[in-house]
Coordinates of C-alpha atoms in Angstrom, one line a residue:
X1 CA 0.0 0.0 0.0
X2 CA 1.5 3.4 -0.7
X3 CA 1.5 5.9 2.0
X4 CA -1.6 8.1 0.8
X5 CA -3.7 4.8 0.8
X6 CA -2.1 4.1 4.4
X7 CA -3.4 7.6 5.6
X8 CA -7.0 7.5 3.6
X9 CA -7.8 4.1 6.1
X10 CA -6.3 6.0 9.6
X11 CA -8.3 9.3 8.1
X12 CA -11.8 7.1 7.5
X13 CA -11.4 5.5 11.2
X14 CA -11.8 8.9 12.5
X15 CA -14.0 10.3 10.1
X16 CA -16.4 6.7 11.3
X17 CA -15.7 7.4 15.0
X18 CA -16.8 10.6 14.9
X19 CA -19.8 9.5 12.9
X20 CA -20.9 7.3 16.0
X21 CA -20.1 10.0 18.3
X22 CA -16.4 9.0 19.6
X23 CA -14.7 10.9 21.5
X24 CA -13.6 13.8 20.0
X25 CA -9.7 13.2 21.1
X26 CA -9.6 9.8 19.8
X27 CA -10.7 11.2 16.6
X28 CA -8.9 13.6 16.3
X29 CA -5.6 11.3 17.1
X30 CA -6.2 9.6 13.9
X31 CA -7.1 12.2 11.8
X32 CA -3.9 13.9 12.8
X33 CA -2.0 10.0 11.9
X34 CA -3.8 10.5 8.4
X35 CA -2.3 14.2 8.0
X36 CA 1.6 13.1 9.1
X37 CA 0.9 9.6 7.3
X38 CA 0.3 11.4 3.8
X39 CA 2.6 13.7 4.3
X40 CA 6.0 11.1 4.3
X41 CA 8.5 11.5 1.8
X42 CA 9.3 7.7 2.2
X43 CA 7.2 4.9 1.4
X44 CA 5.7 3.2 4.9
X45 CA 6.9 -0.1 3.3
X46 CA 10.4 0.8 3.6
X47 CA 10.4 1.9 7.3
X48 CA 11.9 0.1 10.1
X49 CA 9.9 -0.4 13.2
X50 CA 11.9 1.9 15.2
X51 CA 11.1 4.6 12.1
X52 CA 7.7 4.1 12.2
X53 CA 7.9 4.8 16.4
X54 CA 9.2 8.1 15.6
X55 CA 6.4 9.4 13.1
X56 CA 4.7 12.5 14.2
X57 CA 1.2 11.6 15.5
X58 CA 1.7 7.8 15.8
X59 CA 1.8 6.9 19.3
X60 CA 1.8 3.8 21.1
X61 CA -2.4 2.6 20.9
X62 CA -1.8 3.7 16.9
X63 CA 1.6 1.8 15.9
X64 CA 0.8 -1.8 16.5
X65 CA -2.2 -1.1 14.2
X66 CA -0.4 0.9 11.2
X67 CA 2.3 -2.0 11.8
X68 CA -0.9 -4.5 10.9
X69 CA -2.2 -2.3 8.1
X70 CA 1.5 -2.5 6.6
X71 CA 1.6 -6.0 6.9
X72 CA -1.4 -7.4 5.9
X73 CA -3.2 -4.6 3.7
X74 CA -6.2 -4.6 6.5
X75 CA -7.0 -3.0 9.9
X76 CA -9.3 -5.0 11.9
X77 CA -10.1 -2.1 14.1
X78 CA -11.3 0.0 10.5
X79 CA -13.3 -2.8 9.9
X80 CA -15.3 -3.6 13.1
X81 CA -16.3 0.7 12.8
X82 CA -17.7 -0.6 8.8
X83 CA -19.7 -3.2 10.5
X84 CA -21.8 -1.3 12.2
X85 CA -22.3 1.6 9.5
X86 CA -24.6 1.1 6.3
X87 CA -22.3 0.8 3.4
X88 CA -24.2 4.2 2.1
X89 CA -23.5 6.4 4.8
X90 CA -19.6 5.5 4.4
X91 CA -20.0 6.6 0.9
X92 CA -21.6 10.1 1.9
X93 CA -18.3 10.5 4.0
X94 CA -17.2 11.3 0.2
X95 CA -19.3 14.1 -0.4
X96 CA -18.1 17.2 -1.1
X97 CA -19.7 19.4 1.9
X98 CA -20.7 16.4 4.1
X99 CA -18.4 16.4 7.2
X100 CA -18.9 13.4 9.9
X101 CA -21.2 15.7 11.8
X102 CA -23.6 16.5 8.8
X103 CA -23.5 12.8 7.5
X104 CA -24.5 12.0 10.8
X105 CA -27.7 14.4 11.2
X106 CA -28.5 12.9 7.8
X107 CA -28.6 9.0 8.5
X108 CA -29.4 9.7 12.3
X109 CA -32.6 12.3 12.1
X110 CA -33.3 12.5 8.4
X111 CA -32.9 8.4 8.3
X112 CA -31.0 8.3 4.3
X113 CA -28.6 5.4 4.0
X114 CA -27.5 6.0 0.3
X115 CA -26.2 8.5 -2.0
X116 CA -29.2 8.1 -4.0
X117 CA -31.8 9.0 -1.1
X118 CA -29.4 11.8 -0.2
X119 CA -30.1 13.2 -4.1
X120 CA -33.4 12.3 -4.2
X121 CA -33.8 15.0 -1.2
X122 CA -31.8 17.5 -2.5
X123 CA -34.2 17.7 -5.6
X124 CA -37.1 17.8 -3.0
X125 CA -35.6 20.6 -1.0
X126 CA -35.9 18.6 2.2
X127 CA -32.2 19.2 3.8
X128 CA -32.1 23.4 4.2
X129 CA -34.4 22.4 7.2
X130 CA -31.9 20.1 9.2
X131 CA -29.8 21.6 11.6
X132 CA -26.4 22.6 10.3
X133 CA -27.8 23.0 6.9
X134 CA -29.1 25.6 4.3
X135 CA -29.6 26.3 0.4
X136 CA -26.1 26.9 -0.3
X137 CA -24.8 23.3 1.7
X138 CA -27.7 21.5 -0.4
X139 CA -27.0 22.5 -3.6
X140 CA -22.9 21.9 -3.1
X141 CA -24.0 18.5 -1.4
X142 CA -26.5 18.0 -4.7
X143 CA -23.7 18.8 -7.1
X144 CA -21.6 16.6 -5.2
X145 CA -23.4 13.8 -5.3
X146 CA -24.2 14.3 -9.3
X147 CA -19.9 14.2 -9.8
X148 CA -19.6 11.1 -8.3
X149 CA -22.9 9.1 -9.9
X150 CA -21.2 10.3 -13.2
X151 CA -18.3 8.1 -12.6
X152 CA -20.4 5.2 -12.3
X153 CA -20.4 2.3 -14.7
X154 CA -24.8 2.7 -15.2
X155 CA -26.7 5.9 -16.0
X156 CA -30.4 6.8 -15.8
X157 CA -31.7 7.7 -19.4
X158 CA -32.7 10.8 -18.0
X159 CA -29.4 11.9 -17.6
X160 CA -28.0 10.1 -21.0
X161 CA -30.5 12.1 -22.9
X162 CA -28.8 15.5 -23.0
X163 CA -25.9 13.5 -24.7
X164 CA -27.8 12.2 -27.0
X165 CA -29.2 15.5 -28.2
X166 CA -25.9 17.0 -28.3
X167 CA -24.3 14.5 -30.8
X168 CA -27.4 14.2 -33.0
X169 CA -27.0 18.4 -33.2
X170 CA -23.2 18.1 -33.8
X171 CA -23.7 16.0 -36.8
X172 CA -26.4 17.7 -37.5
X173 CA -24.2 21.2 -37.8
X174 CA -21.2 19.7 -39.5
X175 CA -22.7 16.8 -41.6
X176 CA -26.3 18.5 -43.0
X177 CA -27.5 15.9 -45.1
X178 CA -26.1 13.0 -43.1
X179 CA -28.5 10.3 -40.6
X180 CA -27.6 9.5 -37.1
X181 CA -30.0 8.1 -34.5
X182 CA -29.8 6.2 -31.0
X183 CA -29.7 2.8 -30.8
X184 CA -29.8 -0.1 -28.4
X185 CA -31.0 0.3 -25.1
X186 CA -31.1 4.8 -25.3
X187 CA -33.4 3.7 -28.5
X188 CA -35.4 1.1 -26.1
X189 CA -35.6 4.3 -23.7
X190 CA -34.3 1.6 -20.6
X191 CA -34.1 3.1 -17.6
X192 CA -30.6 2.0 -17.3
X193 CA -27.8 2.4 -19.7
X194 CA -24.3 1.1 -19.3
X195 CA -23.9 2.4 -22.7
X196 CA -25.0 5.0 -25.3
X197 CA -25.3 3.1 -29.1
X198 CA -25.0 5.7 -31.3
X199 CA -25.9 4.8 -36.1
X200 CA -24.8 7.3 -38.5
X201 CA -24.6 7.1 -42.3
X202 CA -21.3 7.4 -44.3
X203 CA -21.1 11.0 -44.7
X204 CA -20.1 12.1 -41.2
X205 CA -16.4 12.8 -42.1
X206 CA -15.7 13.5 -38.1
X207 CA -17.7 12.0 -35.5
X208 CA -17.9 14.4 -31.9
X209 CA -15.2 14.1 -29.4
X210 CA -17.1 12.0 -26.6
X211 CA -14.3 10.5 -24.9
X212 CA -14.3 12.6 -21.8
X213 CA -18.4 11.6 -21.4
X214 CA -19.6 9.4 -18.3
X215 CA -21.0 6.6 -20.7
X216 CA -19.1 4.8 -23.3
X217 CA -20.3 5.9 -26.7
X218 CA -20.2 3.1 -29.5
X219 CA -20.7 4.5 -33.1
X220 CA -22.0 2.2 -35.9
X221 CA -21.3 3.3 -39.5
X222 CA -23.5 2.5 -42.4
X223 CA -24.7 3.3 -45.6
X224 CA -27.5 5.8 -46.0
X225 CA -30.1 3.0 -47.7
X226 CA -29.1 0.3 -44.6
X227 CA -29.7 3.2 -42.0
X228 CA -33.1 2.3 -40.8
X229 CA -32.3 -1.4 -41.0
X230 CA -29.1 -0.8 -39.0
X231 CA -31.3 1.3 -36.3
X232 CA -33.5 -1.2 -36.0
X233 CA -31.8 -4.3 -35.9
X234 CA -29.3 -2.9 -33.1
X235 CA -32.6 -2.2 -30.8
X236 CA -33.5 -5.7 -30.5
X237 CA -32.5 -7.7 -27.5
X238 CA -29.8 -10.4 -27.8
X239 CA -33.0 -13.2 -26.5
X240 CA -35.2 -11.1 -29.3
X241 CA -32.8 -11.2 -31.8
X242 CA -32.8 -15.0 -31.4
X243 CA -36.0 -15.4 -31.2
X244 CA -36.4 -13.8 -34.8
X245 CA -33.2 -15.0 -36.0
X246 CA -32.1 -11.5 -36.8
X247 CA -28.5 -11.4 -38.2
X248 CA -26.0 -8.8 -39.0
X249 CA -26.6 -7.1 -42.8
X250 CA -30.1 -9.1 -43.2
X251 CA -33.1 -7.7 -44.6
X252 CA -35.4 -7.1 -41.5
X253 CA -38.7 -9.0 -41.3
X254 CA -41.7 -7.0 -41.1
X255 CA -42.3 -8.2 -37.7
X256 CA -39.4 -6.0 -36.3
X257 CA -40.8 -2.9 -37.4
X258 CA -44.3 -3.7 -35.9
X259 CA -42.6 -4.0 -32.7
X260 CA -42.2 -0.2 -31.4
X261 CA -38.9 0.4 -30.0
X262 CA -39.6 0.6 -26.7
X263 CA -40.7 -2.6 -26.5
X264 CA -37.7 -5.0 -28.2
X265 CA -36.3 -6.1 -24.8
X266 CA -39.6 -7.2 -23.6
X267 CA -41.0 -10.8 -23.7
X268 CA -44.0 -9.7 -24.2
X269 CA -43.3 -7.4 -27.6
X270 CA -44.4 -10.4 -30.5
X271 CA -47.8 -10.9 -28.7
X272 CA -48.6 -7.3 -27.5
X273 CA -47.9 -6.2 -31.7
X274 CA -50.1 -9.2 -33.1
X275 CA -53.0 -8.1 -30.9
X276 CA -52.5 -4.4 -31.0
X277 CA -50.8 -1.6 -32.9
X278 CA -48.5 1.4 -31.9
X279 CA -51.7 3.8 -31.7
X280 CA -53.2 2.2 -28.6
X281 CA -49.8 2.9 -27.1
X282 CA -49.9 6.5 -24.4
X283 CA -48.2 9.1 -25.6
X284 CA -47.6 12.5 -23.8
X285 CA -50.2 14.6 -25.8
X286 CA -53.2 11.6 -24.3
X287 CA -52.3 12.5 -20.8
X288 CA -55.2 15.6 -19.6
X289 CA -53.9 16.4 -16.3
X290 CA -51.1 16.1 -13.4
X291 CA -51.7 14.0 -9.9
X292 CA -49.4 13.8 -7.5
X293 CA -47.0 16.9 -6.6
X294 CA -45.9 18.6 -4.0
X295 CA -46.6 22.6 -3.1
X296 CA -44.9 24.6 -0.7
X297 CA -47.5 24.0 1.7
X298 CA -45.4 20.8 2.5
X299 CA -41.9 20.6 0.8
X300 CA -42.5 21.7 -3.0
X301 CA -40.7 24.6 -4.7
X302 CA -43.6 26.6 -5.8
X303 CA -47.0 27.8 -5.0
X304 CA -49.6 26.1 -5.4
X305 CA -51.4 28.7 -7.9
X306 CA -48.1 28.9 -9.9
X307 CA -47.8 25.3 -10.4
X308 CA -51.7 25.2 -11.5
X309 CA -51.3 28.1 -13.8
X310 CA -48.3 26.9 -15.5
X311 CA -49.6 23.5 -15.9
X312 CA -53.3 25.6 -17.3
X313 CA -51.0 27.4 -19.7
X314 CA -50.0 24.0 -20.9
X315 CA -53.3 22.8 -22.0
X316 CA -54.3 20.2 -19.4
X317 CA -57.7 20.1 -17.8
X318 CA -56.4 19.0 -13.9
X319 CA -54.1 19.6 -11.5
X320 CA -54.0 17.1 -8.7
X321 CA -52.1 18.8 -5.6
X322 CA -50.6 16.2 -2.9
X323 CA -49.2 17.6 -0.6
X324 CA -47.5 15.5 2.1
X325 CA -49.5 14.1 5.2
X326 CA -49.0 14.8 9.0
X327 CA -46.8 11.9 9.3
X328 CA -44.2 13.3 7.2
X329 CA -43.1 15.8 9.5
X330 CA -39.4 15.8 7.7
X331 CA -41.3 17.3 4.6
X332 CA -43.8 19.1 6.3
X333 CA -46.3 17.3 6.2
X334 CA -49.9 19.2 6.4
X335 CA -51.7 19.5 10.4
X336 CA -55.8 19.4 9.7
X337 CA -56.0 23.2 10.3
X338 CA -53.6 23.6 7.3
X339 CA -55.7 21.1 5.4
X340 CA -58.4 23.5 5.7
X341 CA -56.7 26.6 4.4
X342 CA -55.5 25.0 2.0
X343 CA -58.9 23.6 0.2
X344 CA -60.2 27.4 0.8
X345 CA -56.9 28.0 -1.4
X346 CA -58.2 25.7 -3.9
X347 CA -61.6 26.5 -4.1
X348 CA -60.9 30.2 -4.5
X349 CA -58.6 28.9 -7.5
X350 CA -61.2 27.1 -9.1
X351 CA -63.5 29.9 -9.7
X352 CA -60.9 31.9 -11.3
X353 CA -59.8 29.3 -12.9
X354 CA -62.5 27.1 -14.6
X355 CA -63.0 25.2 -16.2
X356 CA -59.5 24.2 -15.4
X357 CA -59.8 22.5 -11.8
X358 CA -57.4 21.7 -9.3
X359 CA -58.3 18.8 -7.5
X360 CA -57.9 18.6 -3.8
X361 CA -55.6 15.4 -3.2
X362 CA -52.9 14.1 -0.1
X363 CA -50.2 11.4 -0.4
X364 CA -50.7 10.0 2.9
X365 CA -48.4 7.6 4.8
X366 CA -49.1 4.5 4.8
X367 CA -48.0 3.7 9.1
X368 CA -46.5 0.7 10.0
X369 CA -49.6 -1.1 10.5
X370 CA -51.2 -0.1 7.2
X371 CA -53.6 2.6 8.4
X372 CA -53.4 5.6 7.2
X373 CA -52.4 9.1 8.8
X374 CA -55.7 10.9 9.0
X375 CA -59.3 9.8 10.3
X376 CA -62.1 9.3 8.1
X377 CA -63.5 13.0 8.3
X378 CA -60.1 13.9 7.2
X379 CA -60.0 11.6 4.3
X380 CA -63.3 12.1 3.3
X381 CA -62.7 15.9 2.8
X382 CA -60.1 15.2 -0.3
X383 CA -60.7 14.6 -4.0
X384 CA -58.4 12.0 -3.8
X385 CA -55.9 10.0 -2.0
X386 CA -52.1 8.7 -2.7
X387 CA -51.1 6.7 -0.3
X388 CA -47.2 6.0 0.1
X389 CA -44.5 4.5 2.0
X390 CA -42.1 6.5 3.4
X391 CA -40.9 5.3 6.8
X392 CA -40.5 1.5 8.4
X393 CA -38.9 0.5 5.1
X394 CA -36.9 -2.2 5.8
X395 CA -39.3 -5.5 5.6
X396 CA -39.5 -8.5 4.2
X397 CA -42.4 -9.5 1.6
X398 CA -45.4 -10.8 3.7
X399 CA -45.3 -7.9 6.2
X400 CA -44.3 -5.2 3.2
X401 CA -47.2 -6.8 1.4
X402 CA -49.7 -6.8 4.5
X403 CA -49.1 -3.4 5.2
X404 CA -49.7 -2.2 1.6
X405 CA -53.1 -4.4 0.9
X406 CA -54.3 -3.0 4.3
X407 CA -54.1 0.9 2.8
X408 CA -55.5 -0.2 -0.4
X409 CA -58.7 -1.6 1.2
X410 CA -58.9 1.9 3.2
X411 CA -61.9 3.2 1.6
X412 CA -60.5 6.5 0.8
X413 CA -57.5 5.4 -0.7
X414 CA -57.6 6.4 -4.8
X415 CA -53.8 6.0 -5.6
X416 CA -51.1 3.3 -4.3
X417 CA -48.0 5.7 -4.9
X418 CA -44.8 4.5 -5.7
X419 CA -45.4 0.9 -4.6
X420 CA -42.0 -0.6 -3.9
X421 CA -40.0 2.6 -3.1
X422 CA -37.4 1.9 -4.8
X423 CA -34.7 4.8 -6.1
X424 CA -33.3 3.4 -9.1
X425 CA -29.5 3.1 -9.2
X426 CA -29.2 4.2 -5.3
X427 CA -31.9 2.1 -3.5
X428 CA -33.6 -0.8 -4.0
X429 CA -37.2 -1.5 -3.0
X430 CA -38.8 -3.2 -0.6
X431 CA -40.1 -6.7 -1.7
X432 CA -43.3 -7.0 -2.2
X433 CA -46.3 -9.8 -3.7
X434 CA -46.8 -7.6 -6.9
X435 CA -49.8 -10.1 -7.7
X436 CA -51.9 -9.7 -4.3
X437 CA -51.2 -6.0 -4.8
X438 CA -52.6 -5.6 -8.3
X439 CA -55.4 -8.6 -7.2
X440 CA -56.2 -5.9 -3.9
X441 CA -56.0 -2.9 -6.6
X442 CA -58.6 -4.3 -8.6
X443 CA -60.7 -5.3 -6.0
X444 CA -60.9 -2.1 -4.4
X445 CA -61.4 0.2 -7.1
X446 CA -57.8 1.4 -6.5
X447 CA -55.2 3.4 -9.0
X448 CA -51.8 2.0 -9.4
X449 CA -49.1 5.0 -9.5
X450 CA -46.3 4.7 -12.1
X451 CA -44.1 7.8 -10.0
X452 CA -42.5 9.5 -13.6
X453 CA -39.8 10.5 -11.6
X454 CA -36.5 9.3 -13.3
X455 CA -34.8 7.6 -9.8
X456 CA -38.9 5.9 -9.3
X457 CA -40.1 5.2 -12.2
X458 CA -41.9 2.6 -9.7
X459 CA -44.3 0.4 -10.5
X460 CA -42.3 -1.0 -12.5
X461 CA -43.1 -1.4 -16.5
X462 CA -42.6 -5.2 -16.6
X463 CA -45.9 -5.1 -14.2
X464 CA -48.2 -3.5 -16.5
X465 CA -49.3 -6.3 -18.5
X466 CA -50.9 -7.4 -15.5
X467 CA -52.5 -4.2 -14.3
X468 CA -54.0 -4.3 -17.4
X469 CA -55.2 -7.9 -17.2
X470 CA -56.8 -7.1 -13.5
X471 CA -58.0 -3.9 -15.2
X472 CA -56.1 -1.8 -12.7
X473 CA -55.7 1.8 -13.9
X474 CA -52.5 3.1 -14.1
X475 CA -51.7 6.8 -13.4
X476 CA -48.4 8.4 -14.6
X477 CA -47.8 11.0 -12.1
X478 CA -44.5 13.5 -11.7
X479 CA -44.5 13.4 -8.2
X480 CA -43.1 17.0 -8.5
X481 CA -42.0 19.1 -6.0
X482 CA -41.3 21.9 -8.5
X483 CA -42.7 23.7 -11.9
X484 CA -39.7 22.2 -13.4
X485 CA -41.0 18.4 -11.9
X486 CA -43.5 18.0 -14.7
X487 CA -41.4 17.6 -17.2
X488 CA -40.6 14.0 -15.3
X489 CA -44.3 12.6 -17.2
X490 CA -42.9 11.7 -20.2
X491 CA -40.0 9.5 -19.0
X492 CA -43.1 7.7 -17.2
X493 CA -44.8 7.2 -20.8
X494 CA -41.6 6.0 -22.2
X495 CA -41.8 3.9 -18.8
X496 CA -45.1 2.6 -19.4
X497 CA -45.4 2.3 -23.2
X498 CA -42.0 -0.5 -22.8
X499 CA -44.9 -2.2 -20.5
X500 CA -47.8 -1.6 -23.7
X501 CA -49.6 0.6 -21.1
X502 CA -52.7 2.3 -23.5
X503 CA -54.5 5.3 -23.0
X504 CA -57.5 3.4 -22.4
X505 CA -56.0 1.7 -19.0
X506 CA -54.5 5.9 -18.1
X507 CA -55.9 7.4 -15.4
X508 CA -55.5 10.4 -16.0
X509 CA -55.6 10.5 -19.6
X510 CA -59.2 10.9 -18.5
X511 CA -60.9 14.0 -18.9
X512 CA -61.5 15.8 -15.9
X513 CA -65.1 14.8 -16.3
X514 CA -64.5 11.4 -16.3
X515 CA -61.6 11.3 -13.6
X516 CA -63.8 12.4 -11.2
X517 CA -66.7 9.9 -12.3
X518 CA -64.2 7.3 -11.1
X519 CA -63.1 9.0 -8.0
X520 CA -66.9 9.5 -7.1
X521 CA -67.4 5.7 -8.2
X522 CA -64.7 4.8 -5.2
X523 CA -67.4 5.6 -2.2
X524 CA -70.1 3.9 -3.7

C-alpha cells in the first residue's frame, strides 16, 4: 500500500468514529495520523519499526495497528467501525460538503442510507431544514453527489439524454445531409444504460469528441439505404434477436418494425404487436392532467397557484395537488387546520380558474400497521388520495405486502404511490407480492401510480401487463415538487409504453369529467 492509501484508512477510522459519536480526542488522534501519514516522503513499506515509532502523531495505541495495516493490507479495528455503519452512509463521507457531523444528522434524524436517497432529497428541497444546513450546503451537497454518480459504470436515461441531443446536433451542424440516430437500449428508452449506441450514415467525415463523457459511446457506420435497418436491428434484445433470427446485414422482417422500440427487450413485444398496434400505445399529448405533486405547503418549490397556472398554460384540464400528510413531519407534512386553508386556497382557484380544476388530493403515509395518517372525516374531505411509504422501510415481503393491501382496502385510498419505493441506481425497494397488490387494486377500485420521476419510475413497467389484465388503472404522475418536476411525465410514458400501457388503461388521460366519475365511483 503506498502511503496516501495508508493515511486515507487511519483518516476514515476517525471520520467513522466521529460518525458514532467517539470521543472527539480519539478522533482527532487519527485524523492527525492520516495528515503526518500522507505527508512522508518515504514509502511506509520501507520503514523500520523503530522509524515508524518516531512518526509524528503515531503513538503507542496507533503503531501496533499501522504496523498491521502495513503488513497485511487490513485493519481490523477499520473494519469492526464498517460493520456497524450502512455501506451508504460510508459513501456520503465522500461528499463534497458532508463532514462526519452533517453525515451523521442525515442518517441519524433525516434516516438516508445512500447516496441516491441523499439526491433524491436534494431535488425535494428537504435538507435546508436540518440543523447545520441551508440552500447553499444542499445544492454543493447536490452537485456533489451528481460528480460522483457520473463516474459510475450505469446511467439513468434521463441523464443520458442530453448527450444524446448534443451528438445528434453536432452532426447535424457539420454533416447536414447525413443520418444519425440512438440505438440499443437509449433507442429502447431503458431506464438503465451502461452504454449509449450511437448509427450514422457514411457521410459524417468526423464524429464528436465523446471520450471525456460518463458513458461509453459506441458508433456504428452504415450506408445511407441500410440506416433504418441498422437502427432497427441494433434495438432488438440479444433473447429477441434469437428469437427472430435477426443477423447482422439481413433484410429485417416486417415483424421487427411492428414492434415499437420501446418494446424490443420485452418478452412480451411479439404478442402485444399481433393483438394491438402502436396507436393504442400513451403518448404524452393523451395525458389531460397532473396528480401527484408537492406545493410549498409541504416541501415543494412553488405555489400552489403557480404550479396550477403553468400547468393551465400547458393545455391540461387537472391539476391534482398532494401535498404530504401529517406523518411526514421531515417534509412538512400538512396539520388538519392547514388542510383547511388549504382547500379554501383551492376552491378560490377554481373559480378563477374554470373550467381548469385543481383537485384537492394528499399522499398519505401509509404507518407501520397499514392505516393511514388521517381519520375518516379527514379523508373524506379530499378529492383523492395517494397513499405511500415512506418510513418503516426495511421488511420482508409478507409484512411489506400486508401493510400495503391493508391501505388499499382503506376506503379513501384512490392511488397506491410509488409501490416498492425503490430509487433506481441508489436504492432498491422493498419486496413486495406484486400479484396480491394488483389482485387488492382491482378489487378495491384502487389506481396504481407509475411515479415519472426518473430515480422511481416505480411500478415498475414489466408489471403493467398485469394491471391491465386485472384492469387496474395506471396513473403516470411527476410526483413534483417543483414547476420544473412535470417535465418527469414523459419519462413515465416511455416507462409505461415498454410495458404496452394504453391510453384506455391511463388514469389520468381521462378527462376531468370522467376522472372524477371514477373518483366518485370509489365511495359507492
Amino acid at each position: 500500500m503506498e502511503n496516501k492509501e495508508i493515511a486515507s484508512v487511519f483518516k476514515l477510522v476517525g471520520q467513522l468514529m466521529d460518525l458514532h459519536g467517539e470521543n472527539k480526542f480519539k478522533v482527532r488522534s487519527y485524523s492527525n495520523a492520516a495528515f503526518q501519514l500522507g505527508k512522508l516522503p518515504k514509502p511506509l513499506q520501507s520503514l523500520t519499526s523503530e522509524e515508524l515509532e518516531c512518526i509524528p502523531g503515531i503513538g503507542k495505541n496507533l503503531l501496533p495497528k499501522l504496523k498491521e495495516l502495513i503488513s497485511t493490507g487490513e485493519l481490523g479495528y477499520l473494519n469492526a467501525w464498517l460493520d456497524k455503519t450502512p455501506e451508504g452512509v460510508v459513501e456520503m463521507l465522500r461528499v463534497k460538503g458532508l463532514g462526519p457531523g452533517k453525515v451523521r444528522t442525515i442518517w441519524q434524524d433525516f434516516g438516508a442510507e445512500s447516496i441516491g436517497e441523499l439526491l433524491y432529497a436534494c431535488n425535494e428541497n428537504r435538507l435546508i431544514d436540518l440543523k447545520g444546513f441551508g440552500e447553499k450546503t444542499q445544492l454543493q451537497v447536490q452537485e456533489s453527489i451528481e460528480f460522483m454518480m457520473e463516474h459510475k459504470n450505469k446511467f439513468l436515461y434521463a441523464t443520458i439524454e442530453p448527450l444524446i441531443n448534443d451528438i445528434k446536433q453536432w452532426v447535424k451542424n457539420h454533416f447536414p445531409f447525413a443520418k444519425i440516430s440512438e440505438t440499443g437500449a437509449a433507442l429502447r428508452r431503458d431506464l438503465v444504460l451502461e452504454q449509449l449506441e450511437m448509427v450514422f450514415t457514411e457521410d459524417v467525415e468526423e464524429l464528436p469528441d465523446t471520450t471525456e463523457n460518463r458513458i461509453e459511446v459506441v458508433f456504428h457506420k452504415v450506408s445511407h439505404d441500410l440506416f433504418d435497418d441498422e437502427v432497427d436491428r441494433l434495438s432488438l434484445s440479444k433473447e429477441l434477436t434469437e428469437r427472430l433470427q435477426v443477423k447482422e446485414k439481413d433484410v429485417l422482417p416486417d415483424v421487427v418494425r411492428r414492434i415499437v422500440p420501446e418494446m424490443r427487450n420485452v418478452p412480451w413485444a411479439l404478442k402485444w404487436s399481433e393483438d394491438h398496434n402502436s396507436e393504442e400505445l400513451i403518448t404524452n399529448n393523451d395525458l389531460r392532467g397532473c396528480l401527484h405533486n408537492h406545493s410549498t405547503f409541504s416541501d415543494g418549490i412553488h405555489l400552489l397557484e403557480d404550479m396550477a397556472l403553468y400547468l393551465k398554460g400547458l393545455g391540461f384540464q387537472y391539476f391534482g395537488i398532494s401535498d404530504h400528510s401529517k406523518t411526514a413531519v421531515y417534509a412538512g407534512g400538512l396539520t388538519e387546520q392547514e388542510i383547511i386553508t388549504q382547500h379554501e386556497e383551492i376552491n378560490d382557484l377554481n373559480k378563477r380558474l374554470k373550467p381548469f380544476k385543481v383537485l384537492k388530493g394528499i399522499e398519505s403515509d401509509i404507518l407501520s400497521d397499514g392505516s393511514l395518517d388521517y381519520s375518516n372525516d379527514v379523508l373524506s374531505s379530499f378529492d383523492f388520495v395517494v397513499a405511500s411509504i415512506h418510513s418503516s422501510m426495511k421488511m420482508n415481503e409478507e409484512i411489506a405486502t400486508k401493510r400495503l393491501i391493508k391501505a388499499i382496502e382503506n376506503p379513501y385510498t384512490s392511488i397506491l404511490g410509488h409501490p416498492t419505493g425503490r430509487l433506481l441506481l441508489a436504492r432498491p425497494g422493498y419486496p413486495i407480492n406484486h400479484r396480491k397488490i394488483i389482485d387488492a387494486c382491482s378489487a378495491n377500485h384502487v389506481a396504481i401510480e407509475l411515479n415519472a420521476n426518473p430515480m422511481r419510475l416505480d411500478i415498475d413497467y414489466t408489471w403493467i401487463p398485469y394491471c391491465m389484465e386485472k384492469d387496474v388503472f395506471v396513473s403516470i404522475n411527476p410526483d413534483a415538487h417543483r414547476i420544473e418536476g412535470f417535465n418527469d411525465m414523459r419519462f413515465g410514458v416511455m416507462a409505461a409504453r415498454k410495458g404496452g400501457l394504453m391510453k384506455e388503461n391511463t388514469l389520468n388521460a381521462l378527462s376531468l369529467e370522467g376522472l372524477e366519475h371514477y373518483f366518485r365511483s370509489k365511495s359507492k
